[in-house]
């Protein structure tokens, strides 16, 4: 999705992306899958010759739709302990 796409189209395309990645078929085909990492980037993609906006969290409506549509088979890691300050 190019960075200048209308918000409605951008949401539709991103919904297609996450629907494929987070599908029940993905969980079934890859039962040992332990992590899915989403690119929260707006970056140049050679394949389309333009910037592609991969972000979800920048737009409140997109983030709300994404959160609402997360599948039940996902497991979330516990909160990480904060890193300690380095000692001098």
Short mmCIF file of N, CA and C in Angstrom, two decimals:
data_model
loop_
_atom_site.label_atom_id
_atom_site.label_comp_id
_atom_site.label_asym_id
_atom_site.label_seq_id
_atom_site.Cartn_x
_atom_site.Cartn_y
_atom_site.Cartn_z
N UNK A 1 0.85 -1.16 0.00
CA UNK A 1 0.00 0.00 0.00
C UNK A 1 0.90 1.22 0.00
N UNK A 2 0.79 2.03 -1.03
CA UNK A 2 1.63 3.22 -1.07
C UNK A 2 1.20 4.21 0.01
N UNK A 3 2.15 4.98 0.45
CA UNK A 3 1.94 5.88 1.59
C UNK A 3 0.87 6.94 1.33
N UNK A 4 0.57 7.24 0.08
CA UNK A 4 -0.40 8.28 -0.23
C UNK A 4 -1.80 7.75 -0.51
N UNK A 5 -2.06 6.49 -0.21
CA UNK A 5 -3.38 5.89 -0.46
C UNK A 5 -4.42 6.47 0.49
N UNK A 6 -5.68 6.57 0.03
CA UNK A 6 -6.75 7.03 0.93
C UNK A 6 -6.88 6.11 2.14
N UNK A 7 -7.21 6.64 3.31
CA UNK A 7 -7.28 5.83 4.53
C UNK A 7 -8.18 4.59 4.41
N UNK A 8 -9.31 4.71 3.72
CA UNK A 8 -10.22 3.56 3.59
C UNK A 8 -9.57 2.44 2.80
N UNK A 9 -8.87 2.79 1.72
CA UNK A 9 -8.18 1.79 0.91
C UNK A 9 -7.02 1.19 1.68
N UNK A 10 -6.29 2.03 2.41
CA UNK A 10 -5.15 1.54 3.19
C UNK A 10 -5.63 0.52 4.22
N UNK A 11 -6.73 0.80 4.90
CA UNK A 11 -7.27 -0.15 5.89
C UNK A 11 -7.69 -1.45 5.21
N UNK A 12 -8.33 -1.36 4.07
CA UNK A 12 -8.77 -2.56 3.35
C UNK A 12 -7.58 -3.44 2.97
N UNK A 13 -6.52 -2.82 2.46
CA UNK A 13 -5.34 -3.58 2.05
C UNK A 13 -4.64 -4.18 3.27
N UNK A 14 -4.47 -3.39 4.33
CA UNK A 14 -3.81 -3.90 5.53
C UNK A 14 -4.62 -5.02 6.15
N UNK A 15 -5.95 -4.91 6.14
CA UNK A 15 -6.81 -5.98 6.66
C UNK A 15 -6.58 -7.27 5.85
N UNK A 16 -6.41 -7.15 4.55
CA UNK A 16 -6.11 -8.32 3.73
C UNK A 16 -4.78 -8.94 4.14
N UNK A 17 -3.77 -8.08 4.40
CA UNK A 17 -2.46 -8.59 4.83
C UNK A 17 -2.60 -9.37 6.12
N UNK A 18 -3.18 -8.73 7.16
CA UNK A 18 -3.20 -9.42 8.44
C UNK A 18 -4.16 -10.60 8.43
N UNK A 19 -5.18 -10.58 7.61
CA UNK A 19 -6.08 -11.73 7.51
C UNK A 19 -5.35 -12.96 6.98
N UNK A 20 -4.45 -12.75 6.04
CA UNK A 20 -3.65 -13.85 5.50
C UNK A 20 -2.65 -14.36 6.53
N UNK A 21 -1.91 -13.43 7.13
CA UNK A 21 -0.85 -13.80 8.07
C UNK A 21 -1.41 -14.46 9.32
N UNK A 22 -2.53 -13.96 9.82
CA UNK A 22 -3.10 -14.45 11.08
C UNK A 22 -4.24 -15.44 10.87
N UNK A 23 -4.31 -16.05 9.71
CA UNK A 23 -5.41 -16.96 9.41
C UNK A 23 -5.28 -18.28 10.16
N UNK A 24 -6.40 -18.98 10.29
CA UNK A 24 -6.40 -20.32 10.88
C UNK A 24 -5.54 -21.26 10.04
N UNK A 25 -5.51 -21.03 8.73
CA UNK A 25 -4.67 -21.86 7.85
C UNK A 25 -3.19 -21.69 8.20
N UNK A 26 -2.77 -20.47 8.49
CA UNK A 26 -1.38 -20.25 8.90
C UNK A 26 -1.07 -21.03 10.17
N UNK A 27 -1.95 -20.95 11.15
CA UNK A 27 -1.76 -21.68 12.41
C UNK A 27 -1.72 -23.18 12.16
N UNK A 28 -2.55 -23.67 11.27
CA UNK A 28 -2.60 -25.10 10.97
C UNK A 28 -1.36 -25.56 10.20
N UNK A 29 -0.95 -24.78 9.21
CA UNK A 29 0.20 -25.16 8.38
C UNK A 29 1.52 -25.06 9.13
N UNK A 30 1.58 -24.19 10.12
CA UNK A 30 2.81 -23.95 10.85
C UNK A 30 2.56 -24.10 12.36
N UNK A 31 2.30 -25.31 12.82
CA UNK A 31 1.94 -25.49 14.23
C UNK A 31 3.05 -25.11 15.21
N UNK A 32 4.28 -25.08 14.77
CA UNK A 32 5.39 -24.71 15.66
C UNK A 32 5.68 -23.21 15.60
N UNK A 33 4.90 -22.47 14.84
CA UNK A 33 5.10 -21.02 14.73
C UNK A 33 5.02 -20.40 16.11
N UNK A 34 6.07 -19.69 16.48
CA UNK A 34 6.14 -19.13 17.83
C UNK A 34 6.07 -17.61 17.85
N UNK A 35 6.25 -16.97 16.69
CA UNK A 35 6.24 -15.51 16.70
C UNK A 35 5.88 -14.99 15.32
N UNK A 36 5.07 -13.95 15.31
CA UNK A 36 4.79 -13.20 14.10
C UNK A 36 5.19 -11.77 14.39
N UNK A 37 6.03 -11.22 13.55
CA UNK A 37 6.52 -9.86 13.74
C UNK A 37 5.96 -8.99 12.62
N UNK A 38 5.22 -7.96 12.98
CA UNK A 38 4.65 -7.07 11.98
C UNK A 38 5.62 -5.92 11.71
N UNK A 39 5.85 -5.61 10.45
CA UNK A 39 6.69 -4.46 10.08
C UNK A 39 5.91 -3.18 10.32
N UNK A 40 6.28 -2.44 11.29
CA UNK A 40 5.63 -1.16 11.59
C UNK A 40 6.47 -0.06 10.93
N UNK A 41 6.58 -0.19 9.59
CA UNK A 41 7.45 0.68 8.83
C UNK A 41 6.72 1.31 7.66
N UNK A 42 7.20 2.44 7.25
CA UNK A 42 6.84 3.05 5.98
C UNK A 42 8.15 3.06 5.21
N UNK A 43 8.30 2.15 4.26
CA UNK A 43 9.60 2.00 3.61
C UNK A 43 9.49 1.81 2.10
N UNK A 44 10.56 2.14 1.42
CA UNK A 44 10.61 1.98 -0.03
C UNK A 44 10.68 0.50 -0.38
N UNK A 45 9.80 0.07 -1.27
CA UNK A 45 9.78 -1.32 -1.74
C UNK A 45 10.13 -1.33 -3.23
N UNK A 46 11.21 -2.00 -3.55
CA UNK A 46 11.69 -2.07 -4.94
C UNK A 46 10.62 -2.67 -5.85
N UNK A 47 9.89 -3.67 -5.36
CA UNK A 47 8.91 -4.38 -6.19
C UNK A 47 7.83 -3.46 -6.75
N UNK A 48 7.46 -2.43 -6.01
CA UNK A 48 6.42 -1.51 -6.49
C UNK A 48 6.98 -0.15 -6.84
N UNK A 49 8.26 0.08 -6.57
CA UNK A 49 8.91 1.34 -6.91
C UNK A 49 8.36 2.53 -6.15
N UNK A 50 7.92 2.28 -4.91
CA UNK A 50 7.33 3.37 -4.12
C UNK A 50 7.45 3.02 -2.64
N UNK A 51 7.19 4.04 -1.80
CA UNK A 51 7.10 3.79 -0.37
C UNK A 51 5.82 3.01 -0.09
N UNK A 52 5.92 2.02 0.77
CA UNK A 52 4.76 1.24 1.20
C UNK A 52 4.60 1.44 2.70
N UNK A 53 3.40 1.82 3.09
CA UNK A 53 3.10 2.08 4.50
C UNK A 53 2.61 0.78 5.14
N UNK A 54 3.49 0.12 5.88
CA UNK A 54 3.17 -1.14 6.55
C UNK A 54 2.61 -0.91 7.95
N UNK A 55 2.49 0.33 8.37
CA UNK A 55 2.15 0.62 9.76
C UNK A 55 0.69 0.30 10.09
N UNK A 56 0.49 -0.08 11.34
CA UNK A 56 -0.86 -0.32 11.87
C UNK A 56 -1.12 0.65 13.02
N UNK A 57 -0.13 0.87 13.85
CA UNK A 57 -0.32 1.63 15.09
C UNK A 57 -0.39 3.14 14.89
N UNK A 58 -0.04 3.64 13.74
CA UNK A 58 -0.07 5.10 13.52
C UNK A 58 -1.48 5.65 13.36
N UNK A 59 -2.40 4.82 12.93
CA UNK A 59 -3.77 5.26 12.68
C UNK A 59 -4.71 4.57 13.67
N UNK A 60 -5.46 5.35 14.43
CA UNK A 60 -6.33 4.80 15.48
C UNK A 60 -7.36 3.82 14.93
N UNK A 61 -7.98 4.12 13.78
CA UNK A 61 -8.99 3.23 13.21
C UNK A 61 -8.37 1.90 12.77
N UNK A 62 -7.19 1.97 12.17
CA UNK A 62 -6.51 0.75 11.72
C UNK A 62 -6.09 -0.09 12.92
N UNK A 63 -5.54 0.54 13.93
CA UNK A 63 -5.13 -0.18 15.13
C UNK A 63 -6.34 -0.83 15.81
N UNK A 64 -7.45 -0.12 15.89
CA UNK A 64 -8.66 -0.67 16.52
C UNK A 64 -9.17 -1.88 15.73
N UNK A 65 -9.19 -1.79 14.41
CA UNK A 65 -9.64 -2.91 13.58
C UNK A 65 -8.70 -4.10 13.74
N UNK A 66 -7.40 -3.85 13.73
CA UNK A 66 -6.42 -4.92 13.89
C UNK A 66 -6.60 -5.63 15.23
N UNK A 67 -6.71 -4.86 16.29
CA UNK A 67 -6.86 -5.43 17.63
C UNK A 67 -8.15 -6.25 17.75
N UNK A 68 -9.22 -5.71 17.20
CA UNK A 68 -10.51 -6.39 17.23
C UNK A 68 -10.48 -7.72 16.49
N UNK A 69 -9.69 -7.81 15.43
CA UNK A 69 -9.69 -8.97 14.55
C UNK A 69 -8.58 -9.98 14.85
N UNK A 70 -7.85 -9.78 15.93
CA UNK A 70 -6.81 -10.76 16.29
C UNK A 70 -7.47 -12.10 16.59
N UNK A 71 -6.95 -13.18 16.02
CA UNK A 71 -7.58 -14.49 16.21
C UNK A 71 -7.36 -15.05 17.61
N UNK A 72 -8.28 -15.92 18.01
CA UNK A 72 -8.21 -16.53 19.34
C UNK A 72 -7.05 -17.48 19.53
N UNK A 73 -6.46 -17.98 18.45
CA UNK A 73 -5.36 -18.94 18.60
C UNK A 73 -4.04 -18.26 18.98
N UNK A 74 -3.98 -16.94 18.91
CA UNK A 74 -2.74 -16.25 19.28
C UNK A 74 -2.48 -16.37 20.78
N UNK A 75 -1.23 -16.49 21.12
CA UNK A 75 -0.81 -16.44 22.52
C UNK A 75 0.13 -15.26 22.64
N UNK A 76 0.03 -14.56 23.73
CA UNK A 76 0.86 -13.38 23.93
C UNK A 76 1.90 -13.68 25.00
N UNK A 77 3.10 -13.16 24.77
CA UNK A 77 4.17 -13.33 25.74
C UNK A 77 3.86 -12.49 26.98
N UNK A 78 4.35 -12.94 28.13
CA UNK A 78 4.16 -12.12 29.33
C UNK A 78 4.97 -10.84 29.20
N UNK A 79 4.59 -9.87 29.98
CA UNK A 79 5.34 -8.62 29.98
C UNK A 79 6.79 -8.90 30.36
N UNK A 80 7.69 -8.30 29.64
CA UNK A 80 9.12 -8.50 29.93
C UNK A 80 9.50 -7.67 31.14
N UNK A 81 10.47 -8.16 31.88
CA UNK A 81 11.02 -7.37 32.98
C UNK A 81 11.83 -6.24 32.39
N UNK A 82 11.72 -5.06 32.94
CA UNK A 82 12.52 -3.95 32.42
C UNK A 82 14.00 -4.26 32.62
N UNK A 83 14.80 -3.77 31.70
CA UNK A 83 16.24 -3.97 31.80
C UNK A 83 16.78 -3.17 32.97
N UNK A 84 17.73 -3.74 33.65
CA UNK A 84 18.40 -3.03 34.75
C UNK A 84 19.34 -2.00 34.17
N UNK A 85 19.59 -0.96 34.94
CA UNK A 85 20.56 0.03 34.53
C UNK A 85 21.94 -0.59 34.57
N UNK A 86 22.77 -0.23 33.58
CA UNK A 86 24.13 -0.80 33.61
C UNK A 86 24.90 -0.28 34.83
N UNK A 87 25.74 -1.13 35.33
CA UNK A 87 26.57 -0.73 36.47
C UNK A 87 27.85 -0.09 35.96
N UNK A 88 28.32 0.87 36.69
CA UNK A 88 29.55 1.59 36.28
C UNK A 88 30.76 0.88 36.81
#
